[in-house]
CSV table of C-alpha atoms and ligand atoms in Angstrom, one decimal:
chain,number,residue,atom,x,y,z
B,1093,MET,CA,0.0,0.0,0.0
B,1094,LYS,CA,1.1,3.5,-0.6
B,1095,ALA,CA,1.8,5.8,2.4
B,1096,LEU,CA,-1.4,7.7,2.0
B,1097,GLN,CA,-3.5,4.6,1.9
B,1098,VAL,CA,-1.8,3.3,5.0
B,1099,LEU,CA,-2.4,6.6,6.6
B,1100,SER,CA,-6.1,6.7,5.8
B,1101,VAL,CA,-6.5,3.1,7.0
B,1102,LEU,CA,-4.7,3.9,10.2
B,1103,LEU,CA,-6.8,7.1,10.6
B,1104,LEU,CA,-10.1,5.3,10.0
B,1105,THR,CA,-9.4,2.3,12.2
B,1106,ALA,CA,-8.0,4.5,15.0
B,1107,ALA,CA,-10.8,7.0,14.6
B,1108,ALA,CA,-13.5,4.3,14.6
B,1109,ALA,CA,-12.0,2.8,17.7
B,1110,ASP,CA,-11.4,5.9,19.7
B,1111,ALA,CA,-12.1,9.2,17.9
B,1112,GLN,CA,-11.5,11.2,21.0
B,1113,SER,CA,-7.8,10.5,21.4
B,1114,ILE,CA,-6.6,11.6,18.0
B,1115,HIS,CA,-5.2,15.1,17.6
B,1116,ARG,CA,-3.5,17.1,14.9
B,1117,GLY,CA,0.3,17.7,15.0
B,1118,ASN,CA,3.0,16.2,17.2
B,1119,CYS,CA,2.7,15.0,20.8
B,1120,PRO,CA,3.0,17.6,23.5
B,1121,ARG,CA,6.2,17.3,25.7
B,1122,PRO,CA,4.8,17.7,29.2
B,1123,SER,CA,7.2,17.8,32.1
B,1124,VAL,CA,7.6,14.6,34.1
B,1125,GLN,CA,8.1,13.8,37.7
B,1126,GLU,CA,11.5,15.2,39.0
B,1127,ASP,CA,14.0,12.8,40.6
B,1128,PHE,CA,11.7,9.8,39.8
B,1129,ASN,CA,12.6,6.9,42.0
B,1130,ILE,CA,11.5,3.7,40.3
B,1131,THR,CA,12.0,1.6,43.5
B,1132,LYS,CA,9.3,3.6,45.4
B,1133,TYR,CA,7.0,3.3,42.4
B,1134,MET,CA,6.9,-0.5,42.5
B,1135,GLY,CA,3.8,-2.5,43.7
B,1136,THR,CA,0.1,-2.3,42.9
B,1137,TRP,CA,-1.6,0.6,41.2
B,1138,TYR,CA,-5.4,0.8,40.6
B,1139,GLU,CA,-6.8,2.6,37.6
B,1140,VAL,CA,-9.1,5.4,38.8
B,1141,GLU,CA,-9.6,7.3,35.6
B,1142,LYS,CA,-8.4,7.0,32.0
B,1143,LEU,CA,-8.6,8.4,28.5
B,1144,PRO,CA,-10.6,5.8,26.7
B,1145,ALA,CA,-8.3,2.9,25.7
B,1146,MET,CA,-9.8,0.4,23.3
B,1147,PHE,CA,-7.8,-2.6,24.6
B,1148,GLU,CA,-9.3,-2.3,28.1
B,1149,ARG,CA,-12.7,-4.0,28.4
B,1150,GLY,CA,-13.1,-5.1,31.9
B,1151,THR,CA,-13.6,-3.7,35.3
B,1152,CYS,CA,-11.2,-3.5,38.4
B,1153,ASN,CA,-8.2,-2.6,36.2
B,1154,GLN,CA,-5.0,-2.7,38.1
B,1155,ALA,CA,-1.3,-2.9,37.5
B,1156,MET,CA,1.4,-4.7,39.5
B,1157,TYR,CA,5.0,-3.5,39.0
B,1158,SER,CA,8.1,-5.3,40.3
B,1159,LEU,CA,11.7,-4.5,39.8
B,1160,LEU,CA,13.8,-7.2,38.2
B,1161,PRO,CA,17.5,-7.7,39.0
B,1162,ASP,CA,18.5,-6.2,35.6
B,1163,GLY,CA,16.8,-2.9,36.5
B,1164,THR,CA,13.8,-3.4,34.2
B,1165,VAL,CA,10.3,-3.7,35.5
B,1166,SER,CA,7.9,-6.6,35.2
B,1167,VAL,CA,4.4,-5.4,34.5
B,1168,ARG,CA,1.2,-7.4,35.1
B,1169,ASN,CA,-2.0,-5.7,34.1
B,1170,SER,CA,-5.2,-7.4,35.4
B,1171,GLU,CA,-8.9,-6.8,35.0
B,1172,LEU,CA,-12.2,-8.6,35.6
B,1173,LEU,CA,-14.2,-9.6,32.6
B,1174,SER,CA,-18.0,-9.5,32.5
B,1175,ASN,CA,-18.1,-13.3,33.0
B,1176,ARG,CA,-16.2,-12.6,36.4
B,1177,LYS,CA,-13.1,-14.2,35.1
B,1178,MET,CA,-9.8,-12.5,35.6
B,1179,ASN,CA,-7.7,-11.5,32.6
B,1180,SER,CA,-4.1,-10.6,32.8
B,1181,VAL,CA,-1.4,-9.5,30.5
B,1182,GLU,CA,2.3,-9.4,31.3
B,1183,GLY,CA,4.9,-7.1,29.9
B,1184,VAL,CA,8.2,-5.4,30.6
B,1185,ALA,CA,8.9,-1.7,31.2
B,1186,LYS,CA,12.3,0.0,31.1
B,1187,VAL,CA,13.8,3.4,31.4
B,1188,LYS,CA,15.4,4.1,28.1
B,1189,ASN,CA,17.6,7.0,29.1
B,1190,SER,CA,18.8,7.1,32.7
B,1191,SER,CA,18.9,10.9,32.6
B,1192,GLN,CA,15.1,10.8,32.1
B,1193,PRO,CA,14.1,8.1,34.6
B,1194,ALA,CA,10.3,9.1,34.6
B,1195,ILE,CA,10.1,8.2,30.9
B,1196,LEU,CA,9.6,4.5,30.4
B,1197,GLY,CA,8.7,2.2,27.5
B,1198,VAL,CA,6.3,-0.6,28.1
B,1199,SER,CA,6.1,-3.7,25.8
B,1200,PHE,CA,3.5,-6.4,26.1
B,1201,PHE,CA,4.4,-8.5,23.0
B,1202,LYS,CA,7.8,-9.6,21.9
B,1203,GLY,CA,8.8,-8.0,18.6
B,1204,VAL,CA,6.3,-5.2,18.9
B,1205,SER,CA,7.8,-1.8,19.6
B,1206,ASP,CA,7.1,-0.5,23.1
B,1207,GLY,CA,4.7,2.2,24.0
B,1208,PRO,CA,5.6,5.3,25.9
B,1209,TYR,CA,4.9,5.5,29.7
B,1210,TRP,CA,5.5,8.9,31.1
B,1211,VAL,CA,5.1,9.5,34.8
B,1212,LEU,CA,4.0,13.1,34.9
B,1213,SER,CA,3.6,13.3,38.6
B,1214,THR,CA,3.5,10.9,41.6
B,1215,ASP,CA,3.8,10.9,45.3
B,1216,TYR,CA,4.5,7.1,45.2
B,1217,LEU,CA,2.1,6.6,48.2
B,1218,SER,CA,-1.3,7.7,46.8
B,1219,TYR,CA,-1.5,8.8,43.2
B,1220,SER,CA,0.3,8.6,39.8
B,1221,LEU,CA,-0.4,10.5,36.6
B,1222,VAL,CA,0.6,8.6,33.5
B,1223,TYR,CA,0.7,9.9,30.0
B,1224,SER,CA,1.4,8.1,26.7
B,1225,CYS,CA,1.5,9.7,23.3
B,1226,SER,CA,2.7,8.5,19.9
B,1227,ASP,CA,3.4,10.6,16.8
B,1228,TYR,CA,2.2,9.4,13.4
B,1229,PHE,CA,4.1,10.9,10.4
B,1230,GLY,CA,4.2,14.3,12.0
B,1231,LEU,CA,0.6,14.7,11.1
B,1232,PHE,CA,-1.3,13.5,14.1
B,1233,HIS,CA,-0.8,12.0,17.5
B,1234,ILE,CA,-2.8,9.6,19.6
B,1235,ASP,CA,-2.6,9.9,23.4
B,1236,PHE,CA,-3.7,8.0,26.5
B,1237,ALA,CA,-3.7,9.1,30.1
B,1238,TRP,CA,-4.3,7.4,33.4
B,1239,ILE,CA,-4.9,8.4,36.9
B,1240,LEU,CA,-3.6,5.6,39.0
B,1241,ALA,CA,-3.8,5.2,42.8
B,1242,ARG,CA,-2.7,2.9,45.6
B,1243,THR,CA,-6.4,2.6,46.5
B,1244,ARG,CA,-9.4,1.9,44.2
B,1245,ALA,CA,-10.7,5.5,44.7
B,1246,LEU,CA,-9.2,8.9,45.5
B,1247,PRO,CA,-10.7,11.9,47.4
B,1248,GLU,CA,-12.4,14.3,45.1
B,1249,ASP,CA,-10.1,17.3,45.9
B,1250,LEU,CA,-7.1,15.2,45.0
B,1251,ILE,CA,-8.8,14.2,41.7
B,1252,ASN,CA,-9.4,17.9,40.9
B,1253,GLN,CA,-5.8,18.7,41.5
B,1254,LEU,CA,-4.8,15.9,39.2
B,1255,HIS,CA,-7.2,17.1,36.5
B,1256,ASP,CA,-5.4,20.5,36.7
B,1257,LYS,CA,-2.1,18.8,36.2
B,1258,LEU,CA,-3.4,16.8,33.3
B,1259,SER,CA,-4.8,19.9,31.7
B,1260,ALA,CA,-1.5,21.7,32.0
B,1261,ALA,CA,0.0,18.7,30.2
B,1262,GLY,CA,-2.4,19.2,27.3
B,1263,VAL,CA,-4.9,16.5,28.1
B,1264,ASP,CA,-8.6,17.2,27.7
B,1265,VAL,CA,-9.8,16.1,31.1
B,1266,ASN,CA,-13.4,16.2,29.8
B,1267,LEU,CA,-12.6,13.0,27.9
B,1268,LEU,CA,-11.5,11.1,31.0
B,1269,THR,CA,-13.7,8.2,32.0
B,1270,VAL,CA,-14.0,6.9,35.6
B,1271,SER,CA,-12.9,3.3,35.8
B,1272,ASN,CA,-15.3,0.9,37.5
B,1273,GLN,CA,-13.6,-0.3,40.7
B,1274,THR,CA,-16.6,-1.9,42.3
B,1275,GLY,CA,-17.2,-5.6,42.9
B,1276,CYS,CA,-13.4,-6.3,42.8
B,1277,ASP,CA,-13.2,-8.5,45.9
B,1278,VAL,CA,-12.3,-11.6,43.9
B,1279,MET,CA,-9.2,-9.7,42.6
B,1280,SER,CA,-7.7,-9.0,46.0
D,1336,NAG,C1,14.8,5.3,46.0
D,1336,NAG,O1,13.9,4.8,47.0
D,1336,NAG,C2,14.5,3.7,47.7
D,1336,NAG,C3,13.4,3.1,48.5
D,1336,NAG,O2,12.8,4.1,49.3
D,1336,NAG,C4,15.7,4.2,48.5
D,1336,NAG,O3,16.3,3.1,49.2
D,1336,NAG,C5,16.7,4.8,47.6
D,1336,NAG,O4,17.7,5.4,48.3
D,1336,NAG,C6,16.1,5.9,46.7
D,1336,NAG,N1,17.0,6.3,45.7
D,1336,NAG,C7,17.4,7.5,45.5
D,1336,NAG,C8,18.4,7.8,44.5
D,1336,NAG,O5,16.9,8.4,46.2
D,1337,NAG,C1,19.5,11.2,27.3
D,1337,NAG,O1,18.8,12.4,27.7
D,1337,NAG,C2,19.7,13.5,27.8
D,1337,NAG,C3,19.0,14.7,28.5
D,1337,NAG,O2,17.8,14.9,27.9
D,1337,NAG,C4,20.1,13.8,26.3
D,1337,NAG,O3,21.0,14.9,26.3
D,1337,NAG,C5,20.8,12.6,25.7
D,1337,NAG,O4,21.1,12.8,24.4
D,1337,NAG,C6,19.9,11.4,25.9
D,1337,NAG,N1,20.6,10.2,25.4
D,1337,NAG,C7,20.1,9.3,24.5
D,1337,NAG,C8,21.0,8.1,24.2
D,1337,NAG,O5,19.1,9.5,23.9
D,1338,NAG,C1,-19.4,-1.8,37.8
D,1338,NAG,O1,-19.2,-3.2,37.8
D,1338,NAG,C2,-20.1,-3.9,38.6
D,1338,NAG,C3,-19.6,-5.3,38.7
D,1338,NAG,O2,-19.2,-5.8,37.4
D,1338,NAG,C4,-21.5,-3.7,38.0
D,1338,NAG,O3,-22.4,-4.4,38.9
D,1338,NAG,C5,-21.8,-2.2,38.0
D,1338,NAG,O4,-23.1,-2.0,37.4
D,1338,NAG,C6,-20.8,-1.4,37.3
D,1338,NAG,N1,-21.0,0.0,37.5
D,1338,NAG,C7,-21.0,0.8,36.5
D,1338,NAG,C8,-21.2,2.3,36.9
D,1338,NAG,O5,-21.0,0.5,35.3
């Protein structure tokens, strides 16, 4: 296929899947968490809000991160499907440039290029703001964002502060959806 055909197919499929996350031009370059300490970031994070992501279907979405001896991070994303079965996917995250430790790449399938995982802001103990954006041909970009927390819910005033930070990073917070974190006892 010619480049333009590829482009239009990509645009159509992506637009059909998730029209709200496509934007003109290149990705913004938001600032990330200063002095990011990956050790403190390990453990379980629950998804509180997200920019719609087509590959997530279930409820009770959560991520488990653990540091491997080689300094990379083992990633296990889990969710509960509508049939009450648990679905998990495993991947690896790594810091690509040690001078930018809050910018990671996450890969879930061998041979597939990794996706960006930018920690915009975290206090390690309660919340994390994660941003992911990919450029396509310098013409448009597709972005994802997550509010993660150490608990399945966050106080509203903290959510509001996090929305302000996401806005400053160029994310349209009106497009965020609240993740369903009820009925998750079986996940424990
Ligand atoms: C990162 O956090 C760990 C665990 O709290 C701590 O032991 C380590 O000293 C921290 N690293 C830096 C560079 O601050
Ligand atoms: C790592 O980041 C620094 C600071 O942004 C940059 O100067 C350097 O070129 C980067 N190194 C690589 C290999 O990309
Ligand atoms: C969240 O999920 C639970 C259990 O799957 C379901 O009963 C409930 O209706 C859902 N809530 C919303 C707001 O979709």
